[in-house]
CSV table of C-alpha atoms in Angstrom, one decimal:
chain,number,residue,atom,x,y,z
W,16,UNK,CA,58.3,-62.4,-30.5
W,17,UNK,CA,57.2,-58.5,-31.3
W,18,UNK,CA,54.0,-59.9,-33.0
W,19,UNK,CA,52.9,-62.1,-30.1
W,20,UNK,CA,53.4,-58.3,-27.3
W,21,UNK,CA,51.8,-56.7,-30.0
W,22,UNK,CA,48.3,-58.4,-30.1
W,23,UNK,CA,48.3,-59.0,-26.4
W,24,UNK,CA,48.6,-55.1,-25.8
W,25,UNK,CA,45.8,-54.3,-27.5
W,26,UNK,CA,43.2,-56.9,-26.3
W,27,UNK,CA,44.9,-55.3,-22.9
W,28,UNK,CA,43.2,-52.0,-24.6
W,29,UNK,CA,40.0,-54.3,-25.8
W,30,UNK,CA,39.4,-55.0,-22.0
W,31,UNK,CA,40.0,-51.8,-20.6
W,32,UNK,CA,37.7,-49.9,-22.6
W,33,UNK,CA,35.3,-52.6,-22.6
W,34,UNK,CA,35.3,-51.8,-18.5
W,35,UNK,CA,35.1,-48.8,-19.3
W,36,UNK,CA,32.1,-48.8,-21.4
W,37,UNK,CA,30.1,-51.1,-18.6
W,38,UNK,CA,30.9,-48.9,-15.6
W,39,UNK,CA,30.2,-45.8,-18.1
W,40,UNK,CA,26.7,-47.6,-17.9
W,41,UNK,CA,26.4,-49.0,-15.0
W,42,UNK,CA,26.7,-45.4,-13.8
W,43,UNK,CA,23.5,-44.3,-16.2
W,44,UNK,CA,21.4,-47.2,-15.1
W,45,UNK,CA,21.8,-46.5,-11.5
W,46,UNK,CA,21.6,-42.1,-12.0
W,47,UNK,CA,17.9,-41.8,-11.2
W,48,UNK,CA,15.7,-39.2,-11.7
W,49,UNK,CA,12.7,-37.4,-10.2
W,50,UNK,CA,10.0,-35.2,-10.7
W,51,UNK,CA,7.7,-33.5,-8.5
W,52,UNK,CA,4.3,-30.4,-7.6
W,53,UNK,CA,4.8,-27.9,-4.9
W,54,UNK,CA,2.0,-26.1,-4.0
W,55,UNK,CA,2.4,-22.7,-1.7
W,56,UNK,CA,3.0,-23.2,1.4
W,57,UNK,CA,0.0,-21.2,2.8
W,58,UNK,CA,1.9,-19.9,6.2
W,59,UNK,CA,3.9,-17.2,3.5
W,60,UNK,CA,1.6,-16.6,0.8
W,61,UNK,CA,-0.9,-15.1,-0.1
W,62,UNK,CA,-2.4,-11.1,-0.8
W,63,UNK,CA,-1.3,-7.6,-0.2
W,64,UNK,CA,-3.0,-4.8,-0.6
W,65,UNK,CA,-1.6,-1.0,-1.1
W,66,UNK,CA,-3.5,-0.5,1.8
W,67,UNK,CA,-1.5,-2.7,3.8
W,68,UNK,CA,-4.2,-5.2,4.4
W,69,UNK,CA,-2.3,-9.1,3.9
W,70,UNK,CA,-4.6,-12.1,2.9
W,71,UNK,CA,-2.4,-15.0,4.0
W,72,UNK,CA,-3.8,-19.0,1.8
W,73,UNK,CA,-5.7,-15.8,-1.0
W,74,UNK,CA,-4.0,-15.7,-4.8
W,75,UNK,CA,-6.2,-13.1,-6.3
W,76,UNK,CA,-4.1,-10.5,-8.4
W,77,UNK,CA,-6.1,-6.9,-9.9
W,78,UNK,CA,-8.1,-4.2,-7.8
W,79,UNK,CA,-10.9,-4.1,-5.9
W,80,UNK,CA,-14.5,-1.6,-5.7
W,81,UNK,CA,-12.7,0.3,-3.2
W,82,UNK,CA,-9.8,0.7,-5.8
W,83,UNK,CA,-6.8,-0.8,-3.9
W,84,UNK,CA,-4.3,-2.8,-5.1
W,85,UNK,CA,-3.8,-6.7,-4.7
W,86,UNK,CA,-0.8,-8.3,-5.6
W,87,UNK,CA,0.0,-12.9,-5.0
W,88,UNK,CA,3.5,-13.0,-3.3
W,89,UNK,CA,4.3,-16.9,-2.8
W,90,UNK,CA,6.6,-19.3,-1.2
W,91,UNK,CA,7.7,-22.4,-2.3
W,92,UNK,CA,9.5,-25.0,0.1
W,93,UNK,CA,11.6,-26.5,-1.8
W,94,UNK,CA,13.6,-27.9,1.1
W,95,UNK,CA,13.7,-31.5,-0.5
W,96,UNK,CA,15.6,-30.7,-3.2
W,97,UNK,CA,19.6,-30.3,-2.7
W,98,UNK,CA,21.8,-27.9,-3.9
W,99,UNK,CA,23.8,-28.9,-6.4
W,100,UNK,CA,21.3,-31.0,-7.7
W,101,UNK,CA,21.0,-31.0,-12.0
W,102,UNK,CA,17.3,-29.3,-12.3
W,103,UNK,CA,15.8,-30.8,-15.8
W,104,UNK,CA,13.3,-28.3,-16.3
W,105,UNK,CA,10.7,-26.3,-14.1
W,106,UNK,CA,7.0,-25.1,-14.6
W,107,UNK,CA,4.7,-23.1,-13.4
W,108,UNK,CA,1.3,-23.8,-13.4
W,109,UNK,CA,-1.2,-20.7,-13.1
W,110,UNK,CA,-4.0,-21.9,-15.4
W,111,UNK,CA,-7.1,-22.3,-13.0
W,112,UNK,CA,-8.9,-19.1,-12.5
W,113,UNK,CA,-11.8,-17.6,-12.7
W,114,UNK,CA,-11.6,-13.6,-14.0
W,115,UNK,CA,-13.6,-10.8,-12.7
W,116,UNK,CA,-14.7,-7.9,-14.8
W,117,UNK,CA,-11.5,-7.4,-17.4
W,118,UNK,CA,-7.9,-7.2,-15.8
W,119,UNK,CA,-5.8,-7.7,-18.7
W,120,UNK,CA,-7.7,-4.6,-20.9
W,121,UNK,CA,-8.2,-2.1,-17.7
W,122,UNK,CA,-5.0,-2.7,-14.9
W,123,UNK,CA,-2.3,-3.5,-18.3
W,124,UNK,CA,1.0,-6.4,-18.6
W,125,UNK,CA,0.6,-8.8,-16.3
W,126,UNK,CA,4.0,-9.5,-14.4
W,127,UNK,CA,5.9,-13.5,-12.9
W,128,UNK,CA,8.6,-11.6,-10.8
W,129,UNK,CA,11.4,-13.8,-9.1
W,130,UNK,CA,11.6,-12.0,-5.4
W,131,UNK,CA,12.5,-12.5,-2.3
W,132,UNK,CA,10.9,-11.6,0.7
W,133,UNK,CA,12.0,-13.8,3.4
W,134,UNK,CA,10.3,-15.8,5.8
W,135,UNK,CA,7.6,-14.1,6.6
W,136,UNK,CA,5.0,-11.6,3.8
W,137,UNK,CA,5.0,-8.3,5.4
W,138,UNK,CA,3.3,-4.9,4.3
W,139,UNK,CA,7.1,-3.4,3.0
W,140,UNK,CA,7.1,-6.1,0.3
W,141,UNK,CA,4.2,-4.8,-2.1
W,142,UNK,CA,6.3,-2.8,-3.7
W,143,UNK,CA,10.0,-4.4,-3.9
W,144,UNK,CA,12.1,-4.5,-7.0
W,145,UNK,CA,11.6,-7.5,-9.0
W,146,UNK,CA,15.0,-9.6,-10.0
W,147,UNK,CA,14.1,-11.7,-11.9
W,148,UNK,CA,11.8,-10.5,-14.5
W,149,UNK,CA,10.1,-14.2,-15.8
W,150,UNK,CA,7.9,-13.4,-17.9
W,151,UNK,CA,4.9,-11.1,-18.7
W,152,UNK,CA,1.1,-11.9,-20.0
W,153,UNK,CA,-1.0,-9.3,-21.9
W,154,UNK,CA,-3.8,-11.7,-21.4
W,155,UNK,CA,-5.0,-14.7,-18.9
W,156,UNK,CA,-2.5,-17.7,-18.9
W,157,UNK,CA,-3.0,-20.6,-21.3
W,158,UNK,CA,-0.1,-23.0,-20.5
W,159,UNK,CA,1.9,-23.3,-18.0
W,160,UNK,CA,4.9,-21.3,-17.9
W,161,UNK,CA,8.2,-22.7,-18.3
W,162,UNK,CA,11.1,-21.2,-19.5
W,163,UNK,CA,14.9,-20.8,-19.0
W,164,UNK,CA,14.6,-18.2,-17.1
W,165,UNK,CA,11.9,-19.9,-15.0
W,166,UNK,CA,14.6,-22.9,-15.0
W,167,UNK,CA,17.5,-21.0,-14.0
W,168,UNK,CA,16.0,-18.7,-10.9
W,169,UNK,CA,15.0,-21.6,-9.7
W,170,UNK,CA,17.9,-23.6,-10.0
W,171,UNK,CA,19.7,-20.8,-8.2
W,172,UNK,CA,17.1,-20.5,-5.1
W,173,UNK,CA,17.7,-24.8,-4.5
W,174,UNK,CA,20.0,-23.4,-1.7
W,175,UNK,CA,18.0,-21.0,0.6
W,176,UNK,CA,15.6,-24.1,-0.1
W,177,UNK,CA,12.7,-21.6,-0.5
W,178,UNK,CA,11.9,-20.0,-4.1
W,179,UNK,CA,9.7,-16.4,-4.1
W,180,UNK,CA,7.6,-15.8,-7.0
W,181,UNK,CA,5.2,-12.0,-7.2
W,182,UNK,CA,2.7,-12.0,-9.3
W,183,UNK,CA,0.8,-8.6,-10.5
W,184,UNK,CA,-0.8,-6.0,-12.6
W,185,UNK,CA,1.2,-2.9,-14.3
W,186,UNK,CA,-1.2,-0.5,-13.0
W,187,UNK,CA,-2.4,-1.2,-8.9
W,188,UNK,CA,-5.7,-0.2,-10.6
W,189,UNK,CA,-8.0,2.1,-12.9
W,190,UNK,CA,-10.0,3.5,-10.2
W,191,UNK,CA,-13.0,3.1,-11.6
W,192,UNK,CA,-14.6,1.6,-8.5
W,193,UNK,CA,-15.0,-1.5,-10.2
W,194,UNK,CA,-13.3,-5.3,-9.3
W,195,UNK,CA,-11.0,-6.4,-11.6
W,196,UNK,CA,-8.6,-9.0,-11.1
W,197,UNK,CA,-7.6,-12.9,-12.1
W,198,UNK,CA,-8.4,-15.3,-8.5
W,199,UNK,CA,-5.9,-18.0,-9.1
W,200,UNK,CA,-7.8,-21.4,-7.6
W,201,UNK,CA,-5.0,-23.9,-7.3
W,202,UNK,CA,-1.2,-22.5,-8.6
W,203,UNK,CA,1.4,-25.5,-8.5
W,204,UNK,CA,5.7,-25.2,-9.2
W,205,UNK,CA,6.4,-28.2,-10.9
W,206,UNK,CA,10.5,-29.4,-11.0
W,207,UNK,CA,12.4,-32.6,-12.5
W,208,UNK,CA,15.8,-33.0,-10.9
W,209,UNK,CA,18.8,-35.6,-11.6
W,210,UNK,CA,20.3,-37.0,-9.0
W,211,UNK,CA,24.6,-37.9,-9.0
W,212,UNK,CA,25.4,-41.5,-9.6
W,213,UNK,CA,26.7,-42.9,-7.1
W,214,UNK,CA,30.3,-44.6,-6.6
W,215,UNK,CA,30.6,-47.7,-9.7
W,216,UNK,CA,29.3,-50.5,-9.0
W,217,UNK,CA,28.1,-53.7,-10.7
W,218,UNK,CA,24.2,-53.5,-9.9
W,219,UNK,CA,22.8,-53.4,-12.6
W,220,UNK,CA,19.3,-54.2,-12.4
W,221,UNK,CA,17.7,-49.9,-10.9
W,222,UNK,CA,14.8,-50.1,-7.9
W,223,UNK,CA,12.3,-47.8,-8.6
W,224,UNK,CA,9.6,-46.7,-6.2
W,225,UNK,CA,6.0,-45.5,-7.7
W,226,UNK,CA,4.2,-42.5,-6.0
W,227,UNK,CA,0.6,-42.7,-6.3
W,228,UNK,CA,-0.6,-39.9,-8.0
W,229,UNK,CA,-4.4,-39.1,-5.7
W,230,UNK,CA,-7.2,-37.0,-7.9
W,231,UNK,CA,-10.6,-35.5,-6.8
W,232,UNK,CA,-13.2,-37.2,-10.1
W,233,UNK,CA,-16.8,-34.9,-9.6
W,234,UNK,CA,-19.8,-36.3,-11.4
W,235,UNK,CA,-23.8,-35.2,-11.7
W,236,UNK,CA,-24.3,-38.9,-9.7
W,237,UNK,CA,-28.7,-37.6,-10.2
W,238,UNK,CA,-31.0,-35.2,-11.0
W,239,UNK,CA,-34.4,-35.6,-10.4
W,240,UNK,CA,-37.4,-33.8,-9.4
W,241,UNK,CA,-37.5,-32.4,-6.0
W,242,UNK,CA,-40.6,-32.5,-3.7
W,243,UNK,CA,-41.0,-28.7,-3.6
W,244,UNK,CA,-41.6,-29.4,-7.2
W,245,UNK,CA,-38.1,-27.5,-8.3
W,246,UNK,CA,-35.0,-29.2,-10.4
W,247,UNK,CA,-32.1,-30.9,-7.4
W,248,UNK,CA,-29.3,-32.5,-8.2
W,249,UNK,CA,-26.3,-34.3,-7.1
W,250,UNK,CA,-22.8,-34.2,-6.9
W,251,UNK,CA,-20.4,-36.7,-5.9
W,252,UNK,CA,-16.1,-37.3,-5.6
W,253,UNK,CA,-15.8,-40.6,-6.8
W,254,UNK,CA,-12.3,-40.0,-7.2
W,255,UNK,CA,-9.0,-41.2,-4.1
W,256,UNK,CA,-8.6,-37.2,-3.3
W,257,UNK,CA,-11.1,-34.7,-1.1
W,258,UNK,CA,-11.7,-31.6,-2.3
W,259,UNK,CA,-10.9,-29.2,0.3
W,260,UNK,CA,-12.6,-25.5,0.4
W,261,UNK,CA,-12.5,-24.7,-3.9
W,262,UNK,CA,-14.5,-23.0,-5.8
W,263,UNK,CA,-16.4,-24.5,-8.3
W,264,UNK,CA,-18.8,-23.9,-11.2
W,265,UNK,CA,-22.2,-24.8,-12.3
W,266,UNK,CA,-24.0,-24.6,-15.0
W,267,UNK,CA,-27.4,-25.8,-15.4
W,268,UNK,CA,-29.5,-25.5,-18.8
W,269,UNK,CA,-33.0,-26.5,-19.1
W,270,UNK,CA,-34.8,-27.4,-22.8
W,271,UNK,CA,-31.2,-26.0,-23.9
W,272,UNK,CA,-31.6,-22.8,-22.0
W,273,UNK,CA,-28.8,-21.8,-18.8
W,274,UNK,CA,-30.6,-21.0,-16.2
W,275,UNK,CA,-27.7,-20.5,-13.6
W,276,UNK,CA,-24.1,-20.3,-13.7
W,277,UNK,CA,-22.0,-19.7,-10.8
W,278,UNK,CA,-19.1,-20.2,-8.8
W,279,UNK,CA,-19.2,-22.0,-4.8
W,280,UNK,CA,-16.2,-22.7,-2.4
W,281,UNK,CA,-16.7,-26.7,-1.5
W,282,UNK,CA,-16.0,-28.9,0.3
W,283,UNK,CA,-16.4,-32.6,-1.2
W,284,UNK,CA,-14.6,-35.4,0.6
W,285,UNK,CA,-14.2,-38.8,-1.0
W,286,UNK,CA,-17.0,-40.9,-1.4
W,287,UNK,CA,-19.6,-37.5,-0.6
W,288,UNK,CA,-22.7,-36.3,-1.4
W,289,UNK,CA,-23.5,-33.3,-2.5
W,290,UNK,CA,-27.5,-32.4,-3.1
W,291,UNK,CA,-28.4,-29.2,-4.1
W,292,UNK,CA,-32.4,-28.2,-4.6
W,293,UNK,CA,-32.4,-24.6,-6.2
W,294,UNK,CA,-35.2,-22.8,-5.7
W,295,UNK,CA,-34.9,-19.8,-8.2
W,296,UNK,CA,-37.7,-19.6,-10.4
W,297,UNK,CA,-37.1,-20.6,-13.7
W,298,UNK,CA,-35.7,-23.8,-12.0
W,299,UNK,CA,-39.0,-25.1,-12.1
W,300,UNK,CA,-39.8,-28.4,-13.1
W,301,UNK,CA,-43.2,-27.9,-15.6
W,302,UNK,CA,-44.9,-30.9,-18.0
W,303,UNK,CA,-41.7,-32.3,-18.8
W,304,UNK,CA,-38.5,-30.6,-18.6
W,305,UNK,CA,-34.9,-31.5,-20.5
W,306,UNK,CA,-32.3,-30.4,-17.9
W,307,UNK,CA,-28.7,-31.0,-18.4
W,308,UNK,CA,-26.0,-29.7,-15.0
W,309,UNK,CA,-21.8,-29.4,-15.3
W,310,UNK,CA,-19.6,-29.8,-12.5
W,311,UNK,CA,-16.7,-28.0,-12.3
W,312,UNK,CA,-18.2,-26.7,-15.5
W,313,UNK,CA,-14.6,-24.5,-16.3
W,314,UNK,CA,-12.1,-27.7,-15.7
W,315,UNK,CA,-10.3,-25.4,-12.5
W,316,UNK,CA,-10.1,-28.8,-9.9
W,317,UNK,CA,-7.7,-31.4,-11.6
W,318,UNK,CA,-9.2,-34.8,-11.9
W,319,UNK,CA,-9.1,-38.5,-12.9
W,320,UNK,CA,-11.4,-37.8,-15.3
W,321,UNK,CA,-12.6,-34.8,-17.2
W,322,UNK,CA,-15.7,-36.6,-19.6
W,323,UNK,CA,-17.5,-36.9,-17.0
W,324,UNK,CA,-18.2,-33.8,-15.3
W,325,UNK,CA,-22.0,-33.4,-16.6
W,326,UNK,CA,-25.3,-35.3,-16.8
W,327,UNK,CA,-28.2,-35.2,-18.9
W,328,UNK,CA,-32.2,-36.1,-16.9
W,329,UNK,CA,-35.5,-35.8,-18.5
W,330,UNK,CA,-37.3,-34.4,-15.3
W,331,UNK,CA,-41.3,-34.8,-15.1
W,332,UNK,CA,-43.7,-32.8,-12.7
W,333,UNK,CA,-45.3,-33.8,-10.0
W,334,UNK,CA,-48.4,-33.9,-9.6
W,335,UNK,CA,-50.6,-32.3,-7.4
W,336,UNK,CA,-51.6,-34.5,-4.2
W,337,UNK,CA,-55.2,-35.2,-5.2
W,338,UNK,CA,-57.9,-36.6,-2.4
W,339,UNK,CA,-59.5,-39.2,-2.0
W,340,UNK,CA,-64.1,-37.1,-2.6
W,341,UNK,CA,-65.5,-37.8,0.4
W,342,UNK,CA,-68.3,-40.9,1.4
W,343,UNK,CA,-71.7,-39.9,2.1
W,344,UNK,CA,-73.8,-42.1,4.0
W,345,UNK,CA,-75.8,-45.2,2.1
W,346,UNK,CA,-79.7,-44.2,2.1
W,347,UNK,CA,-81.4,-45.2,5.4
W,348,UNK,CA,-83.8,-48.1,4.7
W,349,UNK,CA,-87.4,-47.9,6.1
W,350,UNK,CA,-89.3,-50.6,8.1
W,351,UNK,CA,-93.0,-50.9,7.0
W,352,UNK,CA,-93.9,-48.8,10.6
W,353,UNK,CA,-94.6,-45.8,10.0
W,354,UNK,CA,-91.5,-43.8,11.4
W,355,UNK,CA,-88.9,-42.5,9.3
W,356,UNK,CA,-86.3,-42.2,9.9
W,357,UNK,CA,-83.8,-38.9,9.5
W,358,UNK,CA,-81.8,-37.0,6.5
W,359,UNK,CA,-78.3,-39.1,6.0
W,360,UNK,CA,-75.4,-36.7,7.2
W,361,UNK,CA,-73.0,-36.2,4.7
W,362,UNK,CA,-69.5,-35.9,5.1
W,363,UNK,CA,-68.4,-31.8,4.7
W,364,UNK,CA,-65.9,-31.1,1.4
W,365,UNK,CA,-62.5,-30.8,2.6
W,366,UNK,CA,-60.6,-27.5,2.8
W,367,UNK,CA,-58.1,-26.9,1.2
W,368,UNK,CA,-54.7,-24.9,2.4
W,369,UNK,CA,-54.4,-21.3,1.7
W,370,UNK,CA,-50.9,-20.4,0.1
W,371,UNK,CA,-49.0,-18.9,2.6
W,372,UNK,CA,-48.2,-14.4,2.8
W,373,UNK,CA,-45.8,-12.7,3.6
W,374,UNK,CA,-43.6,-9.7,3.7
W,375,UNK,CA,-39.6,-9.0,3.2
W,376,UNK,CA,-38.7,-5.6,4.5
W,377,UNK,CA,-35.2,-4.2,5.8
W,378,UNK,CA,-34.8,-2.1,8.9
W,379,UNK,CA,-34.7,1.1,6.5
W,380,UNK,CA,-34.3,2.9,2.3
W,381,UNK,CA,-31.1,3.1,2.9
W,382,UNK,CA,-27.3,3.0,4.9
W,383,UNK,CA,-23.9,3.9,5.0
W,384,UNK,CA,-21.0,1.9,3.6
W,385,UNK,CA,-20.3,-0.7,6.0
W,386,UNK,CA,-23.2,-0.5,8.2
W,387,UNK,CA,-25.2,-4.2,8.3
W,388,UNK,CA,-28.2,-4.3,6.6
W,389,UNK,CA,-30.9,-6.0,8.5
W,390,UNK,CA,-33.7,-8.7,6.7
W,391,UNK,CA,-37.1,-9.6,7.9
W,392,UNK,CA,-39.6,-11.7,6.6
W,393,UNK,CA,-42.8,-12.0,8.7
W,394,UNK,CA,-45.4,-14.5,7.4
W,395,UNK,CA,-48.3,-12.6,7.6
W,396,UNK,CA,-51.2,-15.4,6.8
W,397,UNK,CA,-52.7,-19.0,8.4
W,398,UNK,CA,-50.1,-20.7,6.7
W,399,UNK,CA,-46.0,-21.0,7.5
W,400,UNK,CA,-44.4,-19.6,4.8
W,401,UNK,CA,-42.1,-22.7,3.7
W,402,UNK,CA,-37.8,-22.3,3.2
W,403,UNK,CA,-35.4,-24.1,0.7
W,404,UNK,CA,-32.6,-23.6,2.6
W,405,UNK,CA,-31.9,-21.6,6.2
W,406,UNK,CA,-30.7,-18.4,4.0
W,407,UNK,CA,-32.7,-18.1,0.5
W,408,UNK,CA,-31.5,-15.1,-0.3
W,409,UNK,CA,-29.2,-12.8,-2.6
W,410,UNK,CA,-28.0,-10.3,-2.6
W,411,UNK,CA,-27.6,-8.8,-6.6
W,412,UNK,CA,-26.0,-5.4,-7.9
W,413,UNK,CA,-28.6,-3.0,-9.8
W,414,UNK,CA,-26.9,-1.0,-12.3
W,415,UNK,CA,-28.3,-2.1,-15.8
W,416,UNK,CA,-29.3,-5.9,-15.0
W,417,UNK,CA,-29.4,-7.9,-12.3
W,418,UNK,CA,-25.6,-8.8,-11.1
W,419,UNK,CA,-25.0,-11.4,-8.3
W,420,UNK,CA,-22.4,-9.7,-5.5
W,421,UNK,CA,-23.4,-12.4,-2.6
W,422,UNK,CA,-25.3,-15.4,-1.9
W,423,UNK,CA,-24.8,-16.7,1.9
W,424,UNK,CA,-24.1,-19.9,3.1
W,425,UNK,CA,-27.4,-22.4,3.8
W,426,UNK,CA,-27.7,-25.5,5.3
W,427,UNK,CA,-29.9,-28.0,2.6
W,428,UNK,CA,-32.9,-27.6,5.5
W,429,UNK,CA,-37.1,-27.0,4.8
W,430,UNK,CA,-37.0,-24.5,7.5
W,431,UNK,CA,-41.3,-23.0,8.3
W,432,UNK,CA,-41.5,-19.0,9.3
W,433,UNK,CA,-44.8,-19.0,11.2
W,434,UNK,CA,-44.1,-15.0,12.7
W,435,UNK,CA,-40.4,-13.8,12.0
W,436,UNK,CA,-37.5,-14.5,10.6
W,437,UNK,CA,-34.0,-12.4,10.1
W,438,UNK,CA,-30.7,-12.0,8.6
W,439,UNK,CA,-27.8,-9.6,8.6
W,440,UNK,CA,-25.4,-9.0,5.5
W,441,UNK,CA,-21.8,-7.4,6.6
W,442,UNK,CA,-21.9,-5.4,3.1
W,443,UNK,CA,-19.0,-7.7,1.5
W,444,UNK,CA,-19.8,-10.2,-1.9
W,445,UNK,CA,-18.3,-13.5,-2.1
W,446,UNK,CA,-15.3,-13.2,-2.3
W,447,UNK,CA,-14.9,-11.2,1.5
W,448,UNK,CA,-14.5,-7.9,-0.5
W,449,UNK,CA,-17.0,-4.3,0.1
W,450,UNK,CA,-19.2,-2.6,-2.2
W,451,UNK,CA,-19.6,0.3,-3.6
W,452,UNK,CA,-22.1,2.3,-3.1
W,453,UNK,CA,-25.0,2.0,-5.4
W,454,UNK,CA,-28.7,0.9,-5.7
W,455,UNK,CA,-29.0,-2.8,-4.7
W,456,UNK,CA,-32.0,-5.9,-4.1
W,457,UNK,CA,-32.3,-8.8,-1.3
W,458,UNK,CA,-34.6,-11.8,-3.4
W,459,UNK,CA,-36.1,-14.0,-0.6
W,460,UNK,CA,-37.7,-17.4,-2.5
W,461,UNK,CA,-39.7,-19.8,-1.0
W,462,UNK,CA,-41.5,-23.2,-1.8
W,463,UNK,CA,-45.1,-22.3,-1.0
W,464,UNK,CA,-45.4,-18.5,-1.5
W,465,UNK,CA,-43.4,-17.3,-4.0
W,466,UNK,CA,-40.2,-14.9,-4.7
W,467,UNK,CA,-40.2,-11.7,-2.4
W,468,UNK,CA,-37.6,-8.9,-2.6
W,469,UNK,CA,-36.7,-5.5,-2.3
W,470,UNK,CA,-33.9,-2.5,-2.8
W,471,UNK,CA,-32.4,-0.6,-0.7
W,472,UNK,CA,-29.3,1.9,-1.3
W,473,UNK,CA,-25.8,2.2,0.0
W,474,UNK,CA,-24.1,5.9,0.5
W,475,UNK,CA,-20.5,6.7,1.5
W,476,UNK,CA,-18.8,6.7,4.6
W,477,UNK,CA,-20.6,10.0,6.6
W,478,UNK,CA,-18.7,13.1,5.5
W,479,UNK,CA,-16.9,15.4,9.1
W,480,UNK,CA,-19.8,19.0,9.1
W,481,UNK,CA,-18.0,22.1,8.1
W,482,UNK,CA,-18.3,25.4,10.8
W,483,UNK,CA,-20.3,28.2,9.2
W,484,UNK,CA,-18.6,31.0,8.4
W,485,UNK,CA,-17.4,33.8,10.7
W,486,UNK,CA,-20.0,36.7,10.0
W,487,UNK,CA,-18.3,39.9,9.8
W,488,UNK,CA,-18.0,42.4,12.2
W,489,UNK,CA,-19.1,45.5,11.7
W,490,UNK,CA,-16.7,48.5,13.3
W,491,UNK,CA,-17.9,51.6,13.8
W,492,UNK,CA,-15.3,54.4,13.3
W,493,UNK,CA,-14.0,55.1,16.2
W,494,UNK,CA,-12.8,51.6,16.6
W,495,UNK,CA,-11.6,52.0,13.3
W,496,UNK,CA,-9.3,54.4,14.3
W,497,UNK,CA,-8.2,53.2,17.3
W,498,UNK,CA,-6.4,49.6,15.7
W,499,UNK,CA,-5.5,51.9,13.3
W,500,UNK,CA,-2.1,53.3,14.9
W,501,UNK,CA,-1.0,56.2,12.8
W,502,UNK,CA,-4.0,58.3,14.1
W,503,UNK,CA,-3.4,57.1,17.8
W,504,UNK,CA,-0.1,58.4,16.9
W,505,UNK,CA,-1.3,62.0,16.6
W,506,UNK,CA,-3.7,61.3,18.9
W,507,UNK,CA,-1.0,61.5,21.6
W,508,UNK,CA,0.6,64.4,20.1
W,509,UNK,CA,-2.1,66.4,20.1
W,510,UNK,CA,-3.1,66.0,23.9
W,511,UNK,CA,1.0,66.3,24.8
W,512,UNK,CA,0.4,70.0,23.0
W,513,UNK,CA,-2.3,70.7,24.3
W,514,UNK,CA,-1.4,69.5,28.4
W,515,UNK,CA,1.9,71.8,27.4
W,516,UNK,CA,-0.8,75.3,26.5
W,517,UNK,CA,-2.3,74.5,30.1
W,518,UNK,CA,1.0,74.4,31.7
W,519,UNK,CA,2.4,77.4,30.4
W,520,UNK,CA,-0.7,78.9,30.9
W,521,UNK,CA,-0.9,78.1,34.0
W,522,UNK,CA,2.5,80.3,34.5
W,523,UNK,CA,2.0,83.7,33.2
């Protein structure tokens, strides 16, 4: 009897143990994991400079031509993650950037700080203390930041619904008057977390929500010889997300030689295309040329396919248009009559259009810093000057070579100039910063008149004039004596003595 009771107890224990295992398994299956990438809140994120300027939505750390320091402040809205949630992983991606100058050498260590600057960015936040210092870099980041300090910092920030960072270099500036900085095209914070398991249930089949990932995909869809004779190419976004105001790097090779390497801030919607017509002299197609074009050359934009960003085509020079030879009137037929017909008239030879001629000039050869530079193009011939765009010019700094500092936005529309046209430049570079003093050159390209250029200089602000030192005033011996108090007292005593002598003499 005791043996039967013992067997029954063991069966109950085994059943209870099996039930516990089953419930644990059910809970494990029903626990959900999530991962999401967050972008900075542009209304609370941006650049703060040492001159107290604030640029929301811009992410550049370093210094400026004017030797002003710049620090990046970031706010990520993570309010959708409930406090108490178990954070599994955190990554801060700082790998999509472009470099100006040599900031990691000239400005020292690069810091990623944890910081709390509240709901608005103001000028007092520049020197806030870091709590904690999450990471340091001696060279540009090559992989997303992921460490225990970052994970703990984000976990502790869940209760506030936001997490904030500051990106900075050790030194504000190296005072060399040159631009040193790192410009981040995109910054993302990716968080993975697990939700607490619900109450034990016997529903074993979980449901999963598929969240599709939307990305752009840039490709060079065509390379061709434009009617102007220059290289042209078309870029198409074949992805399922727009490219909005992003810096896109381009490289163009002609017969294996790099002839163009620059970036432009562009917007290309889904299935949208942009056609670029090059105007520099090296982009002229002569004979047969092998042309290779690369879009997103620095892989700064996340795409569905990173392997379709380039294309190579063989382009042929467009032969000049030929005119048919003039037709001649056949010789007249003679009649038996003695009368003769007048000699045949010949068609005059076709006239060829003269090349366009013009002159590029400036309102003056020297400008103060911040003064608008006025640019004039005048057509001096009978043939109108044809421009490939509405503003086919660029500003270069002349300092041991030509360094492009500004290219104006323009429409790809061929424009004719019969009299004159003009533009103005506000002395800001492609990043919106004031350019320093120095010598600059403007280069303008045309389709039928070659290339025009003009050189000018920018000098510092007007310095206040100083007054000439006052000329020393010469004094006479009498005036100098009057200015001496000892002499004045002595003189008064002498006069008093003379008065007394005169009074005594009169009494006698």
